[in-house]
mmCIF file of C-alpha atoms in Angstrom:
data_model
loop_
_atom_site.group_PDB
_atom_site.id
_atom_site.type_symbol
_atom_site.label_atom_id
_atom_site.label_comp_id
_atom_site.label_asym_id
_atom_site.label_seq_id
_atom_site.Cartn_x
_atom_site.Cartn_y
_atom_site.Cartn_z
ATOM 1 C CA TYR A 15 60.212 -20.659 21.469
ATOM 2 C CA LEU A 16 59.343 -23.491 23.878
ATOM 3 C CA ASP A 17 56.064 -22.420 24.532
ATOM 4 C CA PRO A 18 53.717 -23.728 21.789
ATOM 5 C CA GLN A 19 51.844 -20.111 21.903
ATOM 6 C CA GLN A 20 54.744 -18.058 20.832
ATOM 7 C CA LYS A 21 56.267 -20.771 18.203
ATOM 8 C CA GLY A 22 56.493 -18.491 15.186
ATOM 9 C CA ASP A 23 56.116 -14.966 16.510
ATOM 10 C CA ILE A 24 57.932 -12.138 15.534
ATOM 11 C CA ARG A 25 59.729 -10.039 18.751
ATOM 12 C CA THR A 26 61.527 -7.341 19.836
ATOM 13 C CA VAL A 27 63.789 -8.047 23.018
ATOM 14 C CA ILE A 28 65.660 -4.219 24.438
ATOM 15 C CA TYR A 29 68.642 -4.809 26.533
ATOM 16 C CA ASP A 30 69.329 -1.797 28.261
ATOM 17 C CA PHE A 31 73.020 -1.938 29.329
ATOM 18 C CA GLN A 32 73.034 0.711 31.982
ATOM 19 C CA THR A 33 70.552 -0.847 34.414
ATOM 20 C CA GLY A 34 70.618 -4.876 33.131
ATOM 21 C CA GLU A 35 66.628 -4.236 32.268
ATOM 22 C CA ARG A 36 65.013 -6.482 29.633
ATOM 23 C CA SER A 37 61.645 -6.012 27.897
ATOM 24 C CA SER A 38 60.234 -7.505 25.134
ATOM 25 C CA THR A 39 57.484 -7.085 22.679
ATOM 26 C CA GLU A 40 55.263 -8.854 20.346
ATOM 27 C CA LEU A 41 55.310 -7.983 16.703
ATOM 28 C CA PHE A 42 53.574 -10.460 14.525
ATOM 29 C CA ASP A 43 51.490 -13.472 16.671
ATOM 30 C CA GLN A 44 53.204 -16.499 15.385
ATOM 31 C CA LEU A 45 54.239 -15.690 11.503
ATOM 32 C CA GLN A 46 55.870 -18.866 10.828
ATOM 33 C CA LEU A 47 58.568 -21.022 12.584
ATOM 34 C CA ASP A 48 61.870 -20.252 10.357
ATOM 35 C CA ASP A 49 64.938 -17.887 10.986
ATOM 36 C CA HIS A 50 64.330 -16.505 7.360
ATOM 37 C CA ASP A 51 61.692 -14.337 9.058
ATOM 38 C CA SER A 52 63.560 -13.060 11.547
ATOM 39 C CA PRO A 53 62.409 -9.150 11.681
ATOM 40 C CA VAL A 54 65.275 -6.420 10.634
ATOM 41 C CA PHE A 55 65.410 -2.830 11.955
ATOM 42 C CA LEU A 56 66.224 0.697 10.034
ATOM 43 C CA ALA A 57 66.598 4.070 12.569
ATOM 44 C CA LEU A 58 64.719 6.891 10.770
ATOM 45 C CA PRO A 59 65.289 9.650 11.467
ATOM 46 C CA ASP A 60 62.897 11.213 14.001
ATOM 47 C CA ASP A 61 64.322 8.545 16.325
ATOM 48 C CA SER A 62 61.805 5.860 15.418
ATOM 49 C CA LEU A 63 62.337 2.728 14.296
ATOM 50 C CA LEU A 64 61.211 0.888 10.917
ATOM 51 C CA THR A 65 61.072 -2.960 10.876
ATOM 52 C CA VAL A 66 60.781 -5.006 8.030
ATOM 53 C CA PHE A 67 60.235 -9.084 8.191
ATOM 54 C CA ALA A 68 58.634 -11.498 5.504
ATOM 55 C CA GLN A 69 58.085 -16.098 5.616
ATOM 56 C CA HIS A 70 60.539 -17.830 4.123
ATOM 57 C CA GLY A 71 58.857 -17.492 0.486
ATOM 58 C CA ASP A 72 55.530 -18.821 1.415
ATOM 59 C CA GLU A 73 53.645 -15.335 0.427
ATOM 60 C CA ASN A 74 53.842 -12.790 -2.164
ATOM 61 C CA LEU A 75 54.620 -9.783 0.642
ATOM 62 C CA PHE A 76 56.886 -8.078 3.504
ATOM 63 C CA TYR A 77 54.924 -7.239 6.667
ATOM 64 C CA TYR A 78 56.456 -3.516 8.156
ATOM 65 C CA ARG A 79 55.909 -1.728 11.517
ATOM 66 C CA ILE A 80 57.161 1.620 12.676
ATOM 67 C CA SER A 81 57.744 2.697 16.251
ATOM 68 C CA GLU A 82 56.524 5.822 18.203
ATOM 69 C CA PRO A 83 59.766 8.350 17.869
ATOM 70 C CA GLY A 84 62.415 7.281 20.891
ATOM 71 C CA ASP A 85 59.865 4.482 22.392
ATOM 72 C CA PRO A 86 60.702 0.928 20.894
ATOM 73 C CA THR A 87 57.960 -0.717 22.893
ATOM 74 C CA ARG A 88 55.240 1.077 20.778
ATOM 75 C CA TRP A 89 54.472 0.106 17.565
ATOM 76 C CA GLY A 90 51.940 1.575 14.816
ATOM 77 C CA PRO A 91 49.611 -1.547 12.987
ATOM 78 C CA VAL A 92 51.001 -4.111 10.985
ATOM 79 C CA ASN A 93 51.313 -3.442 7.642
ATOM 80 C CA GLN A 94 52.172 -5.225 4.206
ATOM 81 C CA PHE A 95 53.283 -4.530 0.628
ATOM 82 C CA ILE A 96 52.809 -6.662 -2.074
ATOM 83 C CA PRO A 97 55.938 -6.153 -4.470
ATOM 84 C CA SER A 98 54.408 -8.193 -7.216
ATOM 85 C CA GLU A 99 51.152 -10.954 -7.122
ATOM 86 C CA SER A 100 53.649 -13.270 -8.229
ATOM 87 C CA THR A 101 56.272 -12.298 -5.936
ATOM 88 C CA SER A 102 57.858 -15.247 -3.549
ATOM 89 C CA LEU A 103 59.602 -12.850 -1.084
ATOM 90 C CA THR A 104 62.073 -13.845 1.711
ATOM 91 C CA TYR A 105 64.888 -11.821 3.408
ATOM 92 C CA SER A 106 64.497 -8.262 4.202
ATOM 93 C CA ASN A 107 67.834 -5.410 3.597
ATOM 94 C CA PRO A 108 66.297 -1.902 4.262
ATOM 95 C CA HIS A 109 68.849 0.865 4.065
ATOM 96 C CA LEU A 110 68.544 4.524 4.237
ATOM 97 C CA LEU A 111 70.075 7.124 2.021
ATOM 98 C CA THR A 112 70.323 10.548 3.199
ATOM 99 C CA GLY A 113 72.122 11.575 0.238
ATOM 100 C CA GLU A 114 68.831 10.733 -1.708
ATOM 101 C CA LYS A 115 66.143 12.724 0.346
ATOM 102 C CA ASN A 116 66.119 9.707 2.658
ATOM 103 C CA ARG A 117 64.906 7.040 0.312
ATOM 104 C CA ILE A 118 64.759 4.245 1.877
ATOM 105 C CA TYR A 119 65.442 0.570 -0.448
ATOM 106 C CA ASN A 120 64.641 -2.548 0.602
ATOM 107 C CA PHE A 121 66.620 -5.415 -0.733
ATOM 108 C CA PHE A 122 64.635 -8.537 -0.942
ATOM 109 C CA ARG A 123 64.495 -12.331 -2.755
ATOM 110 C CA GLY A 124 61.780 -13.083 -5.396
ATOM 111 C CA LEU A 125 60.249 -10.790 -7.344
ATOM 112 C CA ASP A 126 58.056 -12.592 -9.590
ATOM 113 C CA ASN A 127 59.215 -15.423 -8.304
ATOM 114 C CA SER A 128 62.318 -15.318 -9.884
ATOM 115 C CA PHE A 129 64.744 -16.465 -6.183
ATOM 116 C CA LYS A 130 66.763 -13.079 -7.631
ATOM 117 C CA PRO A 131 68.070 -10.237 -5.637
ATOM 118 C CA SER A 132 65.298 -7.521 -5.997
ATOM 119 C CA TYR A 133 64.149 -4.084 -4.178
ATOM 120 C CA VAL A 134 61.491 -1.935 -3.247
ATOM 121 C CA TYR A 135 61.961 1.620 -2.618
ATOM 122 C CA SER A 136 60.063 4.202 -0.828
ATOM 123 C CA ASP A 137 60.099 8.195 -0.412
ATOM 124 C CA ASP A 138 58.247 8.334 2.537
ATOM 125 C CA LEU A 139 60.069 7.043 5.062
ATOM 126 C CA GLY A 140 58.464 3.438 5.211
ATOM 127 C CA ARG A 141 54.764 4.642 5.002
ATOM 128 C CA THR A 142 54.240 3.407 1.131
ATOM 129 C CA TRP A 143 56.652 1.390 -1.229
ATOM 130 C CA THR A 144 57.303 1.176 -5.071
ATOM 131 C CA THR A 145 58.186 -1.758 -6.722
ATOM 132 C CA GLY A 146 61.583 -1.806 -8.504
ATOM 133 C CA ASN A 147 63.112 -4.967 -10.170
ATOM 134 C CA VAL A 148 65.238 -8.064 -10.033
ATOM 135 C CA PHE A 149 69.231 -6.396 -9.988
ATOM 136 C CA ILE A 150 70.894 -9.957 -10.414
ATOM 137 C CA ASP A 151 70.101 -12.514 -12.726
ATOM 138 C CA VAL A 152 71.393 -15.816 -13.627
ATOM 139 C CA PRO A 153 71.100 -16.630 -17.271
ATOM 140 C CA SER A 154 70.642 -20.470 -16.645
ATOM 141 C CA GLU A 155 68.148 -23.035 -17.144
ATOM 142 C CA PHE A 156 68.170 -24.300 -13.612
ATOM 143 C CA ARG A 157 66.950 -21.556 -11.012
ATOM 144 C CA HIS A 158 69.731 -19.979 -9.523
ATOM 145 C CA ARG A 159 69.414 -17.665 -6.747
ATOM 146 C CA PRO A 160 72.065 -15.525 -5.826
ATOM 147 C CA TYR A 161 73.399 -14.703 -1.785
ATOM 148 C CA VAL A 162 73.771 -11.375 -1.097
ATOM 149 C CA ARG A 163 74.939 -9.142 1.913
ATOM 150 C CA TYR A 164 74.558 -5.745 2.379
ATOM 151 C CA VAL A 165 76.045 -2.487 4.072
ATOM 152 C CA SER A 166 75.196 0.823 3.437
ATOM 153 C CA ASP A 167 77.448 4.253 4.732
ATOM 154 C CA GLY A 168 73.720 5.370 5.063
ATOM 155 C CA LEU A 169 74.816 8.477 2.498
ATOM 156 C CA ASN A 170 74.872 7.614 -1.083
ATOM 157 C CA THR A 171 75.924 3.781 -1.345
ATOM 158 C CA VAL A 172 75.554 0.441 -0.464
ATOM 159 C CA HIS A 173 77.998 -2.387 -0.854
ATOM 160 C CA MET A 174 76.525 -5.882 -1.939
ATOM 161 C CA ILE A 175 78.778 -9.219 -1.879
ATOM 162 C CA TYR A 176 77.562 -11.622 -3.577
ATOM 163 C CA THR A 177 77.546 -15.328 -5.117
ATOM 164 C CA GLU A 178 75.760 -16.914 -8.339
ATOM 165 C CA GLY A 179 73.744 -19.325 -6.531
ATOM 166 C CA HIS A 180 73.329 -21.483 -3.507
ATOM 167 C CA PRO A 181 76.410 -23.782 -2.579
ATOM 168 C CA ARG A 182 74.595 -27.192 -2.827
ATOM 169 C CA ASN A 183 73.837 -26.034 -7.070
ATOM 170 C CA TYR A 184 76.633 -24.111 -7.715
ATOM 171 C CA ASP A 185 80.710 -23.867 -7.502
ATOM 172 C CA ASN A 186 80.675 -20.556 -6.149
ATOM 173 C CA SER A 187 82.739 -17.568 -6.446
ATOM 174 C CA ILE A 188 82.198 -14.269 -4.278
ATOM 175 C CA TYR A 189 81.947 -10.813 -6.131
ATOM 176 C CA HIS A 190 81.440 -7.290 -5.393
ATOM 177 C CA ILE A 191 79.841 -4.505 -6.355
ATOM 178 C CA TYR A 192 78.126 -1.229 -5.114
ATOM 179 C CA TYR A 193 75.080 0.953 -5.204
ATOM 180 C CA ARG A 194 75.436 4.865 -6.003
ATOM 181 C CA ASP A 195 73.616 7.527 -7.630
ATOM 182 C CA GLY A 196 70.792 4.871 -9.692
ATOM 183 C CA PHE A 197 73.963 2.819 -11.284
ATOM 184 C CA LEU A 198 75.621 -0.294 -10.242
ATOM 185 C CA HIS A 199 79.425 -0.004 -9.824
ATOM 186 C CA ARG A 200 82.449 -2.590 -10.169
ATOM 187 C CA SER A 201 84.733 -1.929 -7.112
ATOM 188 C CA ASN A 202 87.141 0.334 -9.384
ATOM 189 C CA GLY A 203 83.938 2.659 -9.972
ATOM 190 C CA SER A 204 83.065 1.660 -13.366
ATOM 191 C CA ARG A 205 79.457 1.444 -14.533
ATOM 192 C CA ILE A 206 77.514 -1.565 -15.117
ATOM 193 C CA ALA A 207 74.187 -1.068 -15.228
ATOM 194 C CA SER A 208 71.241 1.286 -13.821
ATOM 195 C CA LEU A 209 69.647 -0.078 -10.486
ATOM 196 C CA SER A 210 66.607 -0.653 -12.597
ATOM 197 C CA GLU A 211 68.033 -2.701 -15.323
ATOM 198 C CA GLY A 212 70.402 -4.892 -12.921
ATOM 199 C CA LEU A 213 72.900 -7.168 -13.685
ATOM 200 C CA SER A 214 71.721 -9.091 -16.526
ATOM 201 C CA LYS A 215 74.566 -11.890 -15.169
ATOM 202 C CA PRO A 216 76.617 -12.509 -12.507
ATOM 203 C CA GLU A 217 79.963 -11.993 -13.425
ATOM 204 C CA LEU A 218 79.479 -8.198 -14.518
ATOM 205 C CA GLY A 219 80.529 -7.900 -10.617
ATOM 206 C CA THR A 220 84.127 -7.271 -9.617
ATOM 207 C CA LEU A 221 85.713 -11.063 -8.496
ATOM 208 C CA VAL A 222 87.138 -11.490 -5.636
ATOM 209 C CA PHE A 223 87.019 -14.883 -5.124
ATOM 210 C CA GLU A 224 86.931 -17.842 -7.920
ATOM 211 C CA GLY A 225 85.470 -20.601 -6.879
ATOM 212 C CA ASP A 226 85.939 -24.499 -8.106
ATOM 213 C CA PRO A 227 84.526 -27.610 -7.470
ATOM 214 C CA ASP A 228 86.788 -28.035 -4.744
ATOM 215 C CA HIS A 229 86.502 -24.837 -3.288
ATOM 216 C CA VAL A 230 82.712 -23.751 -3.042
ATOM 217 C CA ALA A 231 82.291 -19.905 -1.539
ATOM 218 C CA TRP A 232 79.295 -18.749 0.526
ATOM 219 C CA THR A 233 78.802 -15.346 1.592
ATOM 220 C CA VAL A 234 78.687 -14.058 5.442
ATOM 221 C CA ASP A 235 79.509 -10.578 6.114
ATOM 222 C CA ILE A 236 80.670 -7.156 5.001
ATOM 223 C CA GLU A 237 81.368 -3.714 6.721
ATOM 224 C CA LEU A 238 83.016 -0.530 6.084
ATOM 225 C CA ASP A 239 86.166 0.590 6.754
ATOM 226 C CA LYS A 240 86.474 4.307 8.180
ATOM 227 C CA GLN A 241 87.510 5.384 5.269
ATOM 228 C CA GLY A 242 84.204 4.027 3.682
ATOM 229 C CA ARG A 243 85.666 0.927 2.091
ATOM 230 C CA PRO A 244 84.471 -2.497 2.220
ATOM 231 C CA PHE A 245 85.888 -5.514 3.783
ATOM 232 C CA THR A 246 84.632 -8.927 3.906
ATOM 233 C CA ALA A 247 84.397 -12.447 5.425
ATOM 234 C CA TYR A 248 82.580 -15.386 3.643
ATOM 235 C CA SER A 249 83.190 -19.539 4.363
ATOM 236 C CA VAL A 250 84.907 -21.736 1.382
ATOM 237 C CA GLN A 251 83.840 -25.666 1.514
ATOM 238 C CA VAL A 252 86.756 -27.212 0.647
ATOM 239 C CA GLY A 253 87.900 -30.838 -0.530
ATOM 240 C CA SER A 254 84.291 -32.211 -0.927
ATOM 241 C CA ALA A 255 84.092 -31.980 -5.016
ATOM 242 C CA GLY A 256 82.314 -35.170 -6.390
ATOM 243 C CA LEU A 257 80.712 -36.218 -3.324
ATOM 244 C CA ALA A 258 77.000 -36.857 -3.004
ATOM 245 C CA SER A 259 75.144 -34.835 -1.356
ATOM 246 C CA GLN A 260 75.179 -35.136 2.791
ATOM 247 C CA GLN A 261 79.083 -36.542 2.521
ATOM 248 C CA GLY A 262 80.832 -33.197 1.751
ATOM 249 C CA GLY A 263 81.159 -30.706 4.648
ATOM 250 C CA GLU A 264 83.831 -31.756 6.770
ATOM 251 C CA ASP A 265 86.473 -29.061 6.002
ATOM 252 C CA HIS A 266 85.200 -25.627 5.732
ATOM 253 C CA ARG A 267 87.874 -22.321 5.942
ATOM 254 C CA TYR A 268 86.892 -18.552 6.590
ATOM 255 C CA ARG A 269 88.478 -15.854 4.480
ATOM 256 C CA PHE A 270 88.702 -12.369 4.597
ATOM 257 C CA ALA A 271 89.146 -9.877 1.772
ATOM 258 C CA TYR A 272 89.289 -5.935 1.890
ATOM 259 C CA TRP A 273 89.322 -3.322 -0.943
ATOM 260 C CA ASP A 274 92.396 -0.639 -0.286
ATOM 261 C CA GLY A 275 90.815 1.616 -3.171
ATOM 262 C CA GLU A 276 92.489 0.215 -5.988
ATOM 263 C CA THR A 277 92.572 -3.805 -5.698
ATOM 264 C CA TRP A 278 90.926 -6.906 -3.365
ATOM 265 C CA HIS A 279 93.236 -8.609 -0.929
ATOM 266 C CA ASP A 280 92.083 -12.018 -0.245
ATOM 267 C CA SER A 281 93.349 -14.534 2.083
ATOM 268 C CA GLN A 282 92.367 -17.199 4.691
ATOM 269 C CA MET A 283 91.550 -16.309 7.709
ATOM 270 C CA ALA A 284 90.398 -19.280 9.851
ATOM 271 C CA TYR A 285 89.300 -23.492 9.890
ATOM 272 C CA ALA A 286 85.855 -22.740 10.427
ATOM 273 C CA GLY A 287 85.004 -26.952 11.026
ATOM 274 C CA SER A 288 82.667 -29.377 9.948
ATOM 275 C CA ARG A 289 79.085 -28.460 8.313
ATOM 276 C CA LEU A 290 76.307 -27.845 11.353
ATOM 277 C CA TYR A 291 74.022 -30.793 10.012
ATOM 278 C CA PRO A 292 74.376 -33.324 7.382
ATOM 279 C CA ARG A 293 71.346 -32.238 5.005
ATOM 280 C CA GLU A 294 72.999 -28.543 4.647
ATOM 281 C CA ASP A 295 76.875 -29.526 4.062
ATOM 282 C CA ASP A 296 77.783 -25.438 3.549
ATOM 283 C CA TYR A 297 76.570 -24.645 6.797
ATOM 284 C CA THR A 298 78.887 -22.802 9.153
ATOM 285 C CA GLY A 299 79.043 -21.105 12.416
ATOM 286 C CA LEU A 300 79.643 -18.052 10.478
ATOM 287 C CA VAL A 301 81.724 -14.843 11.486
ATOM 288 C CA ALA A 302 80.626 -11.254 12.744
ATOM 289 C CA LEU A 303 82.660 -8.170 11.210
ATOM 290 C CA VAL A 304 83.244 -5.058 13.216
ATOM 291 C CA PRO A 305 81.478 -2.249 12.074
ATOM 292 C CA GLY A 306 84.150 0.296 10.937
ATOM 293 C CA ASP A 307 87.451 -1.765 12.096
ATOM 294 C CA PRO A 308 88.885 -4.406 9.646
ATOM 295 C CA TRP A 309 91.838 -5.490 11.908
ATOM 296 C CA ILE A 310 88.845 -7.537 14.177
ATOM 297 C CA ALA A 311 86.742 -10.103 13.906
ATOM 298 C CA PHE A 312 84.634 -12.952 15.711
ATOM 299 C CA ILE A 313 84.083 -16.168 14.216
ATOM 300 C CA SER A 314 82.069 -19.426 15.264
ATOM 301 C CA THR A 315 84.183 -22.742 14.575
ATOM 302 C CA ASP A 316 84.133 -26.618 15.930
ATOM 303 C CA ALA A 317 87.910 -26.538 15.029
ATOM 304 C CA ASN A 318 91.524 -24.746 16.169
ATOM 305 C CA PRO A 319 90.724 -21.646 14.208
ATOM 306 C CA SER A 320 94.887 -21.866 12.878
ATOM 307 C CA THR A 321 95.320 -25.890 12.999
ATOM 308 C CA GLY A 322 91.973 -26.761 11.742
ATOM 309 C CA GLU A 323 92.090 -29.198 15.341
ATOM 310 C CA PRO A 324 89.003 -30.487 16.309
ATOM 311 C CA LEU A 325 87.799 -29.041 19.118
ATOM 312 C CA ILE A 326 86.957 -31.808 21.860
ATOM 313 C CA SER A 327 84.960 -30.190 24.834
ATOM 314 C CA GLN A 328 86.795 -31.329 28.298
ATOM 315 C CA GLU A 329 83.144 -31.145 29.716
ATOM 316 C CA ASP A 330 81.558 -33.456 27.884
ATOM 317 C CA GLY A 331 83.620 -35.192 25.149
ATOM 318 C CA LYS A 332 82.086 -33.640 22.455
ATOM 319 C CA ARG A 333 83.260 -31.916 19.720
ATOM 320 C CA HIS A 334 81.352 -28.041 20.160
ATOM 321 C CA TYR A 335 81.457 -24.429 18.501
ATOM 322 C CA GLU A 336 83.200 -21.932 20.342
ATOM 323 C CA ILE A 337 83.284 -18.443 19.844
ATOM 324 C CA PHE A 338 86.809 -16.820 19.084
ATOM 325 C CA ARG A 339 88.201 -13.239 18.957
ATOM 326 C CA GLY A 340 90.779 -12.463 15.759
ATOM 327 C CA GLU A 341 93.577 -9.913 16.137
ATOM 328 C CA ARG A 342 94.384 -9.137 11.936
ATOM 329 C CA ASN A 343 98.570 -8.806 12.372
ATOM 330 C CA GLY A 344 99.428 -6.768 9.102
ATOM 331 C CA SER A 345 97.271 -7.996 5.729
ATOM 332 C CA ASP A 346 96.538 -11.675 6.005
ATOM 333 C CA SER A 347 97.367 -13.400 9.146
ATOM 334 C CA TRP A 348 95.278 -13.188 12.650
ATOM 335 C CA LYS A 349 95.763 -14.280 16.097
ATOM 336 C CA TRP A 350 93.299 -15.823 17.636
ATOM 337 C CA THR A 351 91.620 -15.989 21.298
ATOM 338 C CA ALA A 352 88.854 -17.936 22.795
ATOM 339 C CA VAL A 353 86.065 -16.261 24.116
ATOM 340 C CA THR A 354 83.719 -19.831 25.178
ATOM 341 C CA LYS A 355 86.025 -22.716 26.250
ATOM 342 C CA ASP A 356 85.077 -26.409 26.462
ATOM 343 C CA SER A 357 81.220 -25.816 26.686
ATOM 344 C CA THR A 358 78.399 -28.708 26.743
ATOM 345 C CA GLU A 359 76.167 -26.535 23.743
ATOM 346 C CA ASP A 360 77.253 -25.009 20.871
ATOM 347 C CA ASN A 361 77.991 -21.987 20.188
ATOM 348 C CA LEU A 362 76.631 -20.229 16.881
ATOM 349 C CA ARG A 363 76.159 -17.083 14.717
ATOM 350 C CA PRO A 364 78.014 -14.298 16.452
ATOM 351 C CA ILE A 365 76.490 -10.815 15.672
ATOM 352 C CA ILE A 366 77.931 -7.532 16.372
ATOM 353 C CA PRO A 367 75.815 -4.099 16.658
ATOM 354 C CA LYS A 368 77.201 -1.099 15.276
ATOM 355 C CA PRO A 369 79.974 0.078 18.142
ATOM 356 C CA SER A 370 78.860 2.869 20.548
ATOM 357 C CA GLU A 371 81.254 4.924 22.662
ATOM 358 C CA GLY A 372 84.143 2.619 21.891
ATOM 359 C CA LYS A 373 82.411 -0.385 22.953
ATOM 360 C CA THR A 374 81.963 -3.081 21.451
ATOM 361 C CA ALA A 375 78.702 -5.539 21.822
ATOM 362 C CA VAL A 376 79.040 -9.314 20.785
ATOM 363 C CA LEU A 377 75.809 -11.724 20.745
ATOM 364 C CA TRP A 378 75.574 -15.353 19.681
#
């Protein structure tokens, strides 16, 4: 990214754990220098990959390409889809459901310049697309934008956690819904509305955490356990009520919630430390949950996860974000072990791919 000729490039990097070899393929030349534009990959039934990416709301379209079967270094042409002329599009979250004859739903933000969670779908494995609708509305004079995280069982269900808006604009709560067989449901299975109709307001979903001016939530991650039940991690900014912009965000907490089939269990999992930088009081180092395993998590924090004490590196005397591995003891307590320690730079945004053959990779 230090090379001016590569700034804003969309690239795929392949790392072979068996040989240690690495290769990189350019998917799009200098789209935009913005982390909202990061591509997402979806495995297709013929062993090819679909990749989808878009600018940060500056265009009315998303881009997509499909790889050769079994060869993620060779890709077909760059294609575009415009959901509507007035769309202002960002984010891409494609999910394939085998129980719907391999229909792919791509959830994004911004149909018809709405700032709201929206969707399109494909019935030919991503070759062509059809516009859906906005599926979480926020009736307000201010154009609030719910932040959604998605996870799918790959069969017939997509789970979602979401907020009412951006935490700088709203004292967010956390809600859960899931999509199945054409309808959006509450956690207990009761129907709310069809996907095409959508939710008329965020409160129609199941409340997981109730926010207030001193406890403002933001979604981070959601996964499914081996029984297909959702569990989630999210952040909460604590004690900043009444403070002007850029003056809060010195105390964040990570919280963990899981659905046992009848109710949500929600509790604090760790101290998340301070904001990443003043312009965004709610930005944290983030959490990565292990797919299928609600007992293990990895976090980035610049505070001791158990006590909240600032982490000061012995190497440079500065406060840095470090990666910790957490193991859940019982229902609501966590034991934390340092993965990085006394760093001279921040360790941020852990990511965990789906485990393979009992092995888990952690990237940050």
